[in-house]
Amino acid sequence: MTTVLAQTFTSHVPGSDEVVAEFPLMGQTEVGDVVARARAASAWWQDLGFDGRKKHLDAWRAHIANHLPELADLIHRENGKPPGDAQLEWIISVDHIAWATKNAKRVLSQRRIPAGLLMANQTAYLEYQPLGVIGVIGPWNYPLLTPMGSIAYALAAGNCVVFKPSEYTPAVGQWLVDSWAAAVPEGKDVFLLVTGMGETGAALCRSGVDKISFTGSAKTGRRVMATCAETLTPVLMECGGKDAMIVDDDANLEAAADAAIWSAMANAGQTCVGIERVYVTEKAYDGLLAKLAQKAAKLTPGTSYGHITMPSQALIIQEHIADALARGGTAVAGGEVDGTLVQPTVLIDVPEDSLAVQEETFGPTLTVTKVKD
């Protein structure tokens, strides 16, 4: 949860009034100044080449790796997920940097390519030049892991990065940028932070960056894309989904149930590639449903997974469950929402045109539908 003051806002521990930190609400002028600093640093960063950048990125990776307890605790407090899940974000994020530094030169450096029949007497080469400054708009559900994909690869390619974290997890973003400055003090302007609400993200889109990488809801993604269209700024969009699992007659039901429950309930269901719908054949239906209900019953919100990070999302989850039940559905597990804690919920007999089937729920819920084949 966030609280907006006159020129600042605060982030809070999910499900609590406890303040994590306070941050400035940055507008067009402030964002423009940050982008200008990154632009000024871009020539130095590009001139280092792949090997020079690798040295600095490896130092950053080592710094992050050496501060696991501190970072995991911050993610746990500000995002609400259990410490173990926070550590998983840390592990994969460190791996992102390692892969980027190891492979950037191989993937992006100059290489000879066929010139084609019309230019058989010519020699052709292909290489990729850095774009310059990349704006990264990150989400709150995986505040370290998800933006790190864009950040690490943009930096390894020779770009500077301006990062706008979600207003629900700005402290994680601040920690990440501070860790860069600590590891690479001579290049502190290569990776910078802007903080604020949606207006700050819009300002970043209009700031003259050379590309925007966005992760978030489809609704916000449309706004980002429309704003970037004003200046023909390229965008990379990773939005939500309504992912389905199909379970056939000959499936290993134990493995299928494990996969469905983990994918649906991990991070309190706040995962854009998390399974929200299961379609299972008549032959396998009863066996799978029994296993799903049994496994869901062993999970405890607040322990097995954390709070819903964004309070308004808990209302959406509650609406989807209520709509499913009102239209003839049955909860064979869960179905209750207590503030920002949601019981692991398995729903059956839910109409295909219901909210729980048609719209992204982004909570620890599954609809299970019997199909002929």
Coordinates of C-alpha atoms in Angstrom, one line a residue:
M1 CA 0.0 0.0 0.0
T2 CA 1.1 3.6 -0.6
T3 CA 0.3 6.9 0.9
V4 CA 0.6 10.1 -1.2
L5 CA 1.6 13.3 0.6
A6 CA 2.2 16.8 -0.9
Q7 CA 5.5 16.1 -2.8
T8 CA 6.3 12.6 -1.6
F9 CA 4.7 9.2 -1.1
T10 CA 5.4 6.3 1.3
S11 CA 5.4 2.6 0.8
H12 CA 4.1 0.3 3.5
V13 CA 4.3 -3.3 4.6
P14 CA 1.4 -5.1 2.9
G15 CA -1.5 -5.6 5.2
S16 CA -0.1 -3.1 7.7
D17 CA 0.3 0.6 8.3
E18 CA 4.0 0.2 8.9
V19 CA 6.0 2.5 6.7
V20 CA 8.9 1.1 4.8
A21 CA 10.3 4.4 3.3
E22 CA 9.3 7.7 1.8
F23 CA 10.1 8.8 -1.7
P24 CA 9.8 11.9 -3.9
L25 CA 7.0 12.2 -6.4
M26 CA 9.0 13.1 -9.6
G27 CA 7.4 15.0 -12.4
Q28 CA 8.5 15.8 -16.0
T29 CA 11.3 18.2 -15.0
E30 CA 12.9 15.8 -12.4
V31 CA 12.6 12.8 -14.7
G32 CA 14.1 14.8 -17.6
D33 CA 17.1 15.8 -15.4
V34 CA 17.7 12.1 -14.5
V35 CA 17.5 11.0 -18.1
A36 CA 20.0 13.8 -19.0
R37 CA 22.4 12.4 -16.4
A38 CA 22.1 9.0 -17.9
R39 CA 22.6 10.3 -21.4
A40 CA 25.8 12.1 -20.4
A41 CA 27.2 8.8 -19.0
S42 CA 26.3 6.7 -22.0
A43 CA 29.4 7.6 -24.1
W44 CA 31.7 6.4 -21.3
W45 CA 29.6 3.2 -20.8
Q46 CA 29.5 2.4 -24.5
D47 CA 33.2 3.0 -25.0
L48 CA 34.1 0.4 -22.4
G49 CA 33.1 -2.3 -24.8
F50 CA 31.8 -5.7 -23.8
D51 CA 34.8 -6.7 -21.8
G52 CA 35.0 -3.5 -19.9
R53 CA 31.3 -3.6 -19.1
K54 CA 31.5 -7.2 -18.0
K55 CA 34.1 -6.2 -15.4
H56 CA 31.7 -3.7 -13.8
L57 CA 28.6 -5.9 -14.1
D58 CA 30.4 -8.8 -12.5
A59 CA 31.3 -6.4 -9.6
W60 CA 27.7 -5.5 -9.3
R61 CA 26.6 -9.1 -9.3
A62 CA 29.1 -9.9 -6.5
H63 CA 27.8 -7.0 -4.5
I64 CA 24.2 -8.2 -4.8
A65 CA 25.2 -11.8 -4.0
N66 CA 27.0 -10.7 -0.8
H67 CA 23.9 -8.8 0.5
L68 CA 21.3 -11.6 0.2
P69 CA 19.9 -11.3 3.8
E70 CA 19.5 -7.6 3.6
L71 CA 17.8 -7.6 0.1
A72 CA 15.6 -10.6 0.8
D73 CA 14.3 -9.0 4.0
L74 CA 13.5 -5.8 2.2
I75 CA 11.6 -7.6 -0.5
H76 CA 9.8 -9.6 2.2
R77 CA 8.8 -6.4 4.0
E78 CA 7.8 -4.2 1.1
N79 CA 6.3 -6.8 -1.2
G80 CA 4.8 -9.2 1.4
K81 CA 6.1 -12.5 0.1
P82 CA 7.8 -15.0 2.4
P83 CA 11.6 -14.7 2.8
G84 CA 12.1 -17.9 0.8
D85 CA 10.3 -16.5 -2.2
A86 CA 12.3 -13.3 -1.9
Q87 CA 15.5 -15.4 -2.0
L88 CA 14.3 -17.1 -5.2
E89 CA 14.0 -13.6 -6.8
W90 CA 17.6 -12.9 -5.7
I91 CA 18.9 -16.1 -7.1
I92 CA 17.4 -15.7 -10.6
S93 CA 18.3 -12.0 -10.7
V94 CA 21.9 -12.7 -10.1
D95 CA 21.7 -15.4 -12.8
H96 CA 20.3 -12.8 -15.2
I97 CA 23.4 -10.7 -14.8
A98 CA 25.7 -13.7 -15.1
W99 CA 24.1 -14.8 -18.4
A100 CA 24.1 -11.3 -19.8
T101 CA 27.8 -10.7 -19.1
K102 CA 28.8 -14.1 -20.4
N103 CA 26.8 -13.9 -23.6
A104 CA 26.5 -10.2 -24.7
K105 CA 29.7 -10.2 -26.7
R106 CA 28.8 -13.5 -28.5
V107 CA 25.3 -12.4 -29.3
L108 CA 25.8 -8.7 -30.2
S109 CA 29.3 -8.1 -31.5
Q110 CA 30.2 -7.9 -35.1
R111 CA 30.0 -11.0 -37.2
R112 CA 30.3 -11.8 -40.9
I113 CA 27.1 -12.8 -42.7
P114 CA 26.3 -13.9 -46.3
A115 CA 26.0 -11.0 -48.7
G116 CA 23.5 -12.7 -51.0
L117 CA 23.6 -13.6 -54.7
L118 CA 23.2 -10.0 -55.9
M119 CA 26.3 -8.9 -53.9
A120 CA 28.4 -12.1 -54.2
N121 CA 31.5 -10.0 -54.7
Q122 CA 30.9 -8.1 -51.5
T123 CA 31.6 -8.8 -47.8
A124 CA 28.8 -8.1 -45.3
Y125 CA 29.0 -7.8 -41.5
L126 CA 26.3 -7.4 -38.9
E127 CA 26.6 -5.7 -35.5
Y128 CA 24.3 -4.2 -32.9
Q129 CA 24.8 -0.7 -31.6
P130 CA 23.5 0.3 -28.2
L131 CA 20.3 2.4 -28.4
G132 CA 21.5 4.9 -25.7
V133 CA 19.2 5.2 -22.6
I134 CA 16.5 2.7 -21.8
G135 CA 13.6 3.4 -19.5
V136 CA 12.5 0.4 -17.4
I137 CA 9.1 0.5 -15.7
G138 CA 8.9 -2.4 -13.3
P139 CA 6.1 -4.3 -11.5
W140 CA 5.3 -4.8 -7.8
N141 CA 4.8 -8.6 -7.9
Y142 CA 8.4 -9.5 -8.6
P143 CA 10.1 -6.1 -7.9
L144 CA 13.7 -7.5 -8.3
L145 CA 13.4 -10.4 -10.7
T146 CA 11.2 -9.0 -13.4
P147 CA 12.9 -5.6 -14.0
M148 CA 16.3 -7.2 -13.7
G149 CA 15.8 -9.1 -17.0
S150 CA 15.5 -5.8 -18.9
I151 CA 18.1 -3.9 -16.8
A152 CA 20.9 -6.5 -17.0
Y153 CA 20.6 -7.1 -20.7
A154 CA 20.2 -3.4 -21.5
L155 CA 23.4 -2.6 -19.5
A156 CA 25.4 -5.5 -21.0
A157 CA 24.4 -4.3 -24.4
G158 CA 26.0 -0.9 -23.7
N159 CA 22.9 1.1 -22.7
C160 CA 22.3 3.3 -19.7
V161 CA 19.1 2.6 -17.7
V162 CA 16.6 4.8 -15.9
F163 CA 14.4 2.6 -13.7
K164 CA 10.9 3.5 -12.5
P165 CA 9.8 0.9 -9.9
S166 CA 6.2 0.3 -8.9
E167 CA 5.0 2.8 -6.4
Y168 CA 4.3 -0.2 -4.2
T169 CA 7.9 -1.4 -4.1
P170 CA 10.1 1.7 -4.6
A171 CA 12.5 0.7 -1.7
V172 CA 13.5 -2.4 -3.6
G173 CA 14.2 -0.2 -6.7
Q174 CA 16.2 2.2 -4.6
W175 CA 18.3 -0.6 -3.1
L176 CA 19.1 -1.9 -6.5
V177 CA 20.3 1.4 -7.9
D178 CA 22.2 2.1 -4.7
S179 CA 23.9 -1.3 -5.0
W180 CA 25.0 -0.3 -8.5
A181 CA 26.5 3.0 -7.2
A182 CA 28.3 1.1 -4.5
A183 CA 29.8 -1.5 -6.9
V184 CA 30.5 0.9 -9.8
P185 CA 31.0 4.4 -8.2
E186 CA 32.8 5.8 -11.3
G187 CA 29.7 4.9 -13.4
K188 CA 26.9 5.7 -10.9
D189 CA 24.9 7.6 -13.5
V190 CA 24.8 4.6 -15.8
F191 CA 21.9 3.2 -13.8
L192 CA 19.5 5.7 -12.1
L193 CA 16.1 5.8 -10.4
V194 CA 13.0 7.8 -10.8
T195 CA 10.1 7.4 -8.3
G196 CA 6.4 8.3 -8.2
M197 CA 3.0 7.2 -9.4
G198 CA 1.6 6.7 -12.9
E199 CA 2.4 10.3 -13.9
T200 CA 6.1 9.6 -13.3
G201 CA 5.9 6.6 -15.6
A202 CA 4.3 8.8 -18.3
A203 CA 7.0 11.4 -17.8
L204 CA 9.6 8.7 -18.4
C205 CA 7.9 7.7 -21.6
R206 CA 8.0 11.4 -22.8
S207 CA 11.6 12.0 -21.6
G208 CA 13.4 11.2 -24.8
V209 CA 14.6 7.7 -23.8
D210 CA 15.4 5.5 -26.7
K211 CA 13.2 2.6 -25.6
I212 CA 10.8 1.7 -22.8
S213 CA 10.6 -1.8 -21.3
F214 CA 7.3 -2.2 -19.4
T215 CA 6.0 -5.0 -17.2
G216 CA 2.5 -4.7 -15.7
S217 CA -1.2 -5.0 -16.4
A218 CA -2.6 -4.8 -19.9
K219 CA -4.6 -1.8 -18.8
T220 CA -1.5 0.2 -17.8
G221 CA 0.4 -1.3 -20.8
R222 CA -2.1 0.3 -23.2
R223 CA -1.5 3.7 -21.5
V224 CA 2.3 3.3 -21.7
M225 CA 2.1 2.3 -25.4
A226 CA -0.2 5.2 -26.2
T227 CA 2.1 7.7 -24.5
C228 CA 5.2 6.3 -26.2
A229 CA 3.4 6.5 -29.5
E230 CA 3.4 10.3 -29.2
T231 CA 7.2 10.3 -29.8
L232 CA 7.5 7.0 -31.6
T233 CA 9.5 5.6 -28.7
P234 CA 9.8 1.8 -29.1
V235 CA 8.3 -0.3 -26.4
L236 CA 8.8 -3.8 -25.1
M237 CA 5.6 -4.9 -23.3
E238 CA 5.2 -7.8 -20.9
C239 CA 1.6 -7.8 -19.6
G240 CA -0.8 -10.1 -17.9
G241 CA -2.5 -13.4 -18.9
K242 CA -5.1 -15.9 -18.1
D243 CA -3.0 -19.0 -18.4
A244 CA -4.5 -22.5 -18.7
M245 CA -3.4 -26.0 -18.0
I246 CA -4.8 -29.0 -19.9
V247 CA -4.9 -32.4 -18.2
D248 CA -5.6 -35.4 -20.5
D249 CA -6.7 -38.9 -19.7
D250 CA -3.2 -40.3 -19.4
A251 CA -1.7 -37.5 -17.3
N252 CA 0.3 -38.2 -14.1
L253 CA -2.3 -36.7 -11.8
E254 CA 0.1 -36.2 -8.9
A255 CA 2.5 -34.3 -11.0
A256 CA -0.3 -32.3 -12.6
A257 CA -1.8 -31.4 -9.2
D258 CA 1.6 -30.3 -7.9
A259 CA 2.3 -28.1 -11.0
A260 CA -1.2 -26.5 -10.9
I261 CA -1.1 -25.7 -7.2
W262 CA 2.4 -24.4 -7.3
S263 CA 1.8 -22.2 -10.4
A264 CA -1.5 -20.9 -9.1
M265 CA -0.6 -20.2 -5.5
A266 CA 3.0 -19.2 -5.5
N267 CA 3.5 -15.5 -4.7
A268 CA -0.2 -15.5 -3.7
G269 CA -1.1 -16.0 -7.3
Q270 CA 0.5 -12.7 -8.3
T271 CA 2.3 -14.1 -11.3
C272 CA 1.6 -13.1 -14.9
V273 CA 2.4 -16.7 -16.1
G274 CA 0.7 -18.4 -13.2
I275 CA -2.0 -20.9 -14.0
E276 CA -5.5 -19.7 -13.3
R277 CA -7.6 -22.2 -15.3
V278 CA -7.5 -26.0 -15.5
Y279 CA -9.3 -28.0 -18.2
V280 CA -9.4 -31.7 -17.4
T281 CA -10.9 -34.7 -19.2
E282 CA -13.8 -36.6 -17.7
K283 CA -11.7 -39.6 -17.0
A284 CA -9.1 -37.7 -15.0
Y285 CA -11.4 -35.1 -13.4
D286 CA -12.3 -36.7 -10.1
G287 CA -8.8 -37.9 -9.3
L288 CA -7.2 -34.5 -10.1
L289 CA -9.9 -32.5 -8.3
A290 CA -9.3 -34.6 -5.1
K291 CA -5.6 -34.0 -5.3
L292 CA -6.0 -30.3 -5.9
A293 CA -8.3 -29.9 -2.9
Q294 CA -6.0 -31.9 -0.7
K295 CA -2.9 -29.9 -1.6
A296 CA -4.7 -26.5 -1.4
A297 CA -5.9 -27.4 2.1
K298 CA -2.3 -27.7 3.3
L299 CA -1.4 -24.1 2.4
T300 CA -1.8 -21.2 4.8
P301 CA -2.0 -17.6 3.6
G302 CA 0.6 -15.5 5.3
T303 CA 2.9 -18.4 5.7
S304 CA 2.9 -20.6 2.6
Y305 CA 2.6 -17.3 0.6
G306 CA 2.3 -13.7 1.5
H307 CA -0.2 -10.9 1.4
I308 CA -1.8 -9.4 -1.7
T309 CA 0.6 -6.6 -2.3
M310 CA -1.8 -4.1 -3.8
P311 CA -5.0 -3.7 -1.6
S312 CA -7.2 -3.0 -4.6
Q313 CA -6.2 -6.3 -6.1
A314 CA -7.7 -8.1 -3.1
L315 CA -11.0 -6.5 -4.0
I316 CA -10.7 -7.8 -7.6
I317 CA -10.0 -11.3 -6.3
Q318 CA -13.0 -11.1 -4.0
E319 CA -15.2 -10.0 -6.8
H320 CA -14.1 -12.8 -9.1
I321 CA -14.7 -15.4 -6.4
A322 CA -18.1 -13.9 -5.5
D323 CA -19.2 -13.8 -9.1
A324 CA -18.2 -17.4 -9.7
L325 CA -20.1 -18.6 -6.6
A326 CA -23.2 -16.5 -7.4
R327 CA -23.4 -18.0 -10.9
G328 CA -23.4 -21.6 -9.7
G329 CA -19.8 -22.3 -9.0
T330 CA -18.6 -24.2 -5.9
A331 CA -15.4 -23.7 -3.9
V332 CA -14.0 -27.1 -3.1
A333 CA -11.2 -25.3 -1.3
G334 CA -10.9 -21.8 0.1
G335 CA -13.1 -19.0 -1.2
E336 CA -12.5 -16.6 1.6
V337 CA -10.7 -13.2 1.5
D338 CA -9.6 -11.6 4.7
G339 CA -8.2 -8.1 4.0
T340 CA -5.1 -8.8 1.9
L341 CA -4.9 -12.5 2.8
V342 CA -6.7 -14.8 0.4
Q343 CA -7.3 -18.5 1.1
P344 CA -6.0 -20.9 -1.6
T345 CA -9.2 -21.3 -3.7
V346 CA -10.2 -24.1 -6.1
L347 CA -13.5 -23.4 -7.9
I348 CA -15.6 -25.9 -10.0
D349 CA -18.7 -25.5 -12.2
V350 CA -17.8 -22.0 -13.0
P351 CA -19.4 -20.6 -16.2
E352 CA -17.0 -19.9 -19.0
D353 CA -18.3 -16.3 -19.3
S354 CA -17.7 -15.5 -15.6
L355 CA -15.1 -13.0 -14.4
A356 CA -13.0 -15.8 -12.8
V357 CA -12.6 -17.4 -16.3
Q358 CA -12.5 -14.4 -18.6
E359 CA -10.4 -11.9 -16.6
E360 CA -7.0 -12.1 -14.9
T361 CA -7.6 -12.7 -11.2
F362 CA -4.0 -12.4 -10.1
G363 CA -4.7 -14.2 -6.9
P364 CA -4.3 -17.7 -5.4
T365 CA -7.3 -19.2 -7.3
L366 CA -8.0 -21.9 -9.8
T367 CA -11.1 -22.7 -11.8
V368 CA -11.3 -26.4 -12.8
T369 CA -13.5 -27.4 -15.7
K370 CA -14.4 -30.9 -16.9
V371 CA -14.2 -31.4 -20.7
K372 CA -15.0 -34.4 -22.9
D373 CA -11.6 -34.6 -24.5

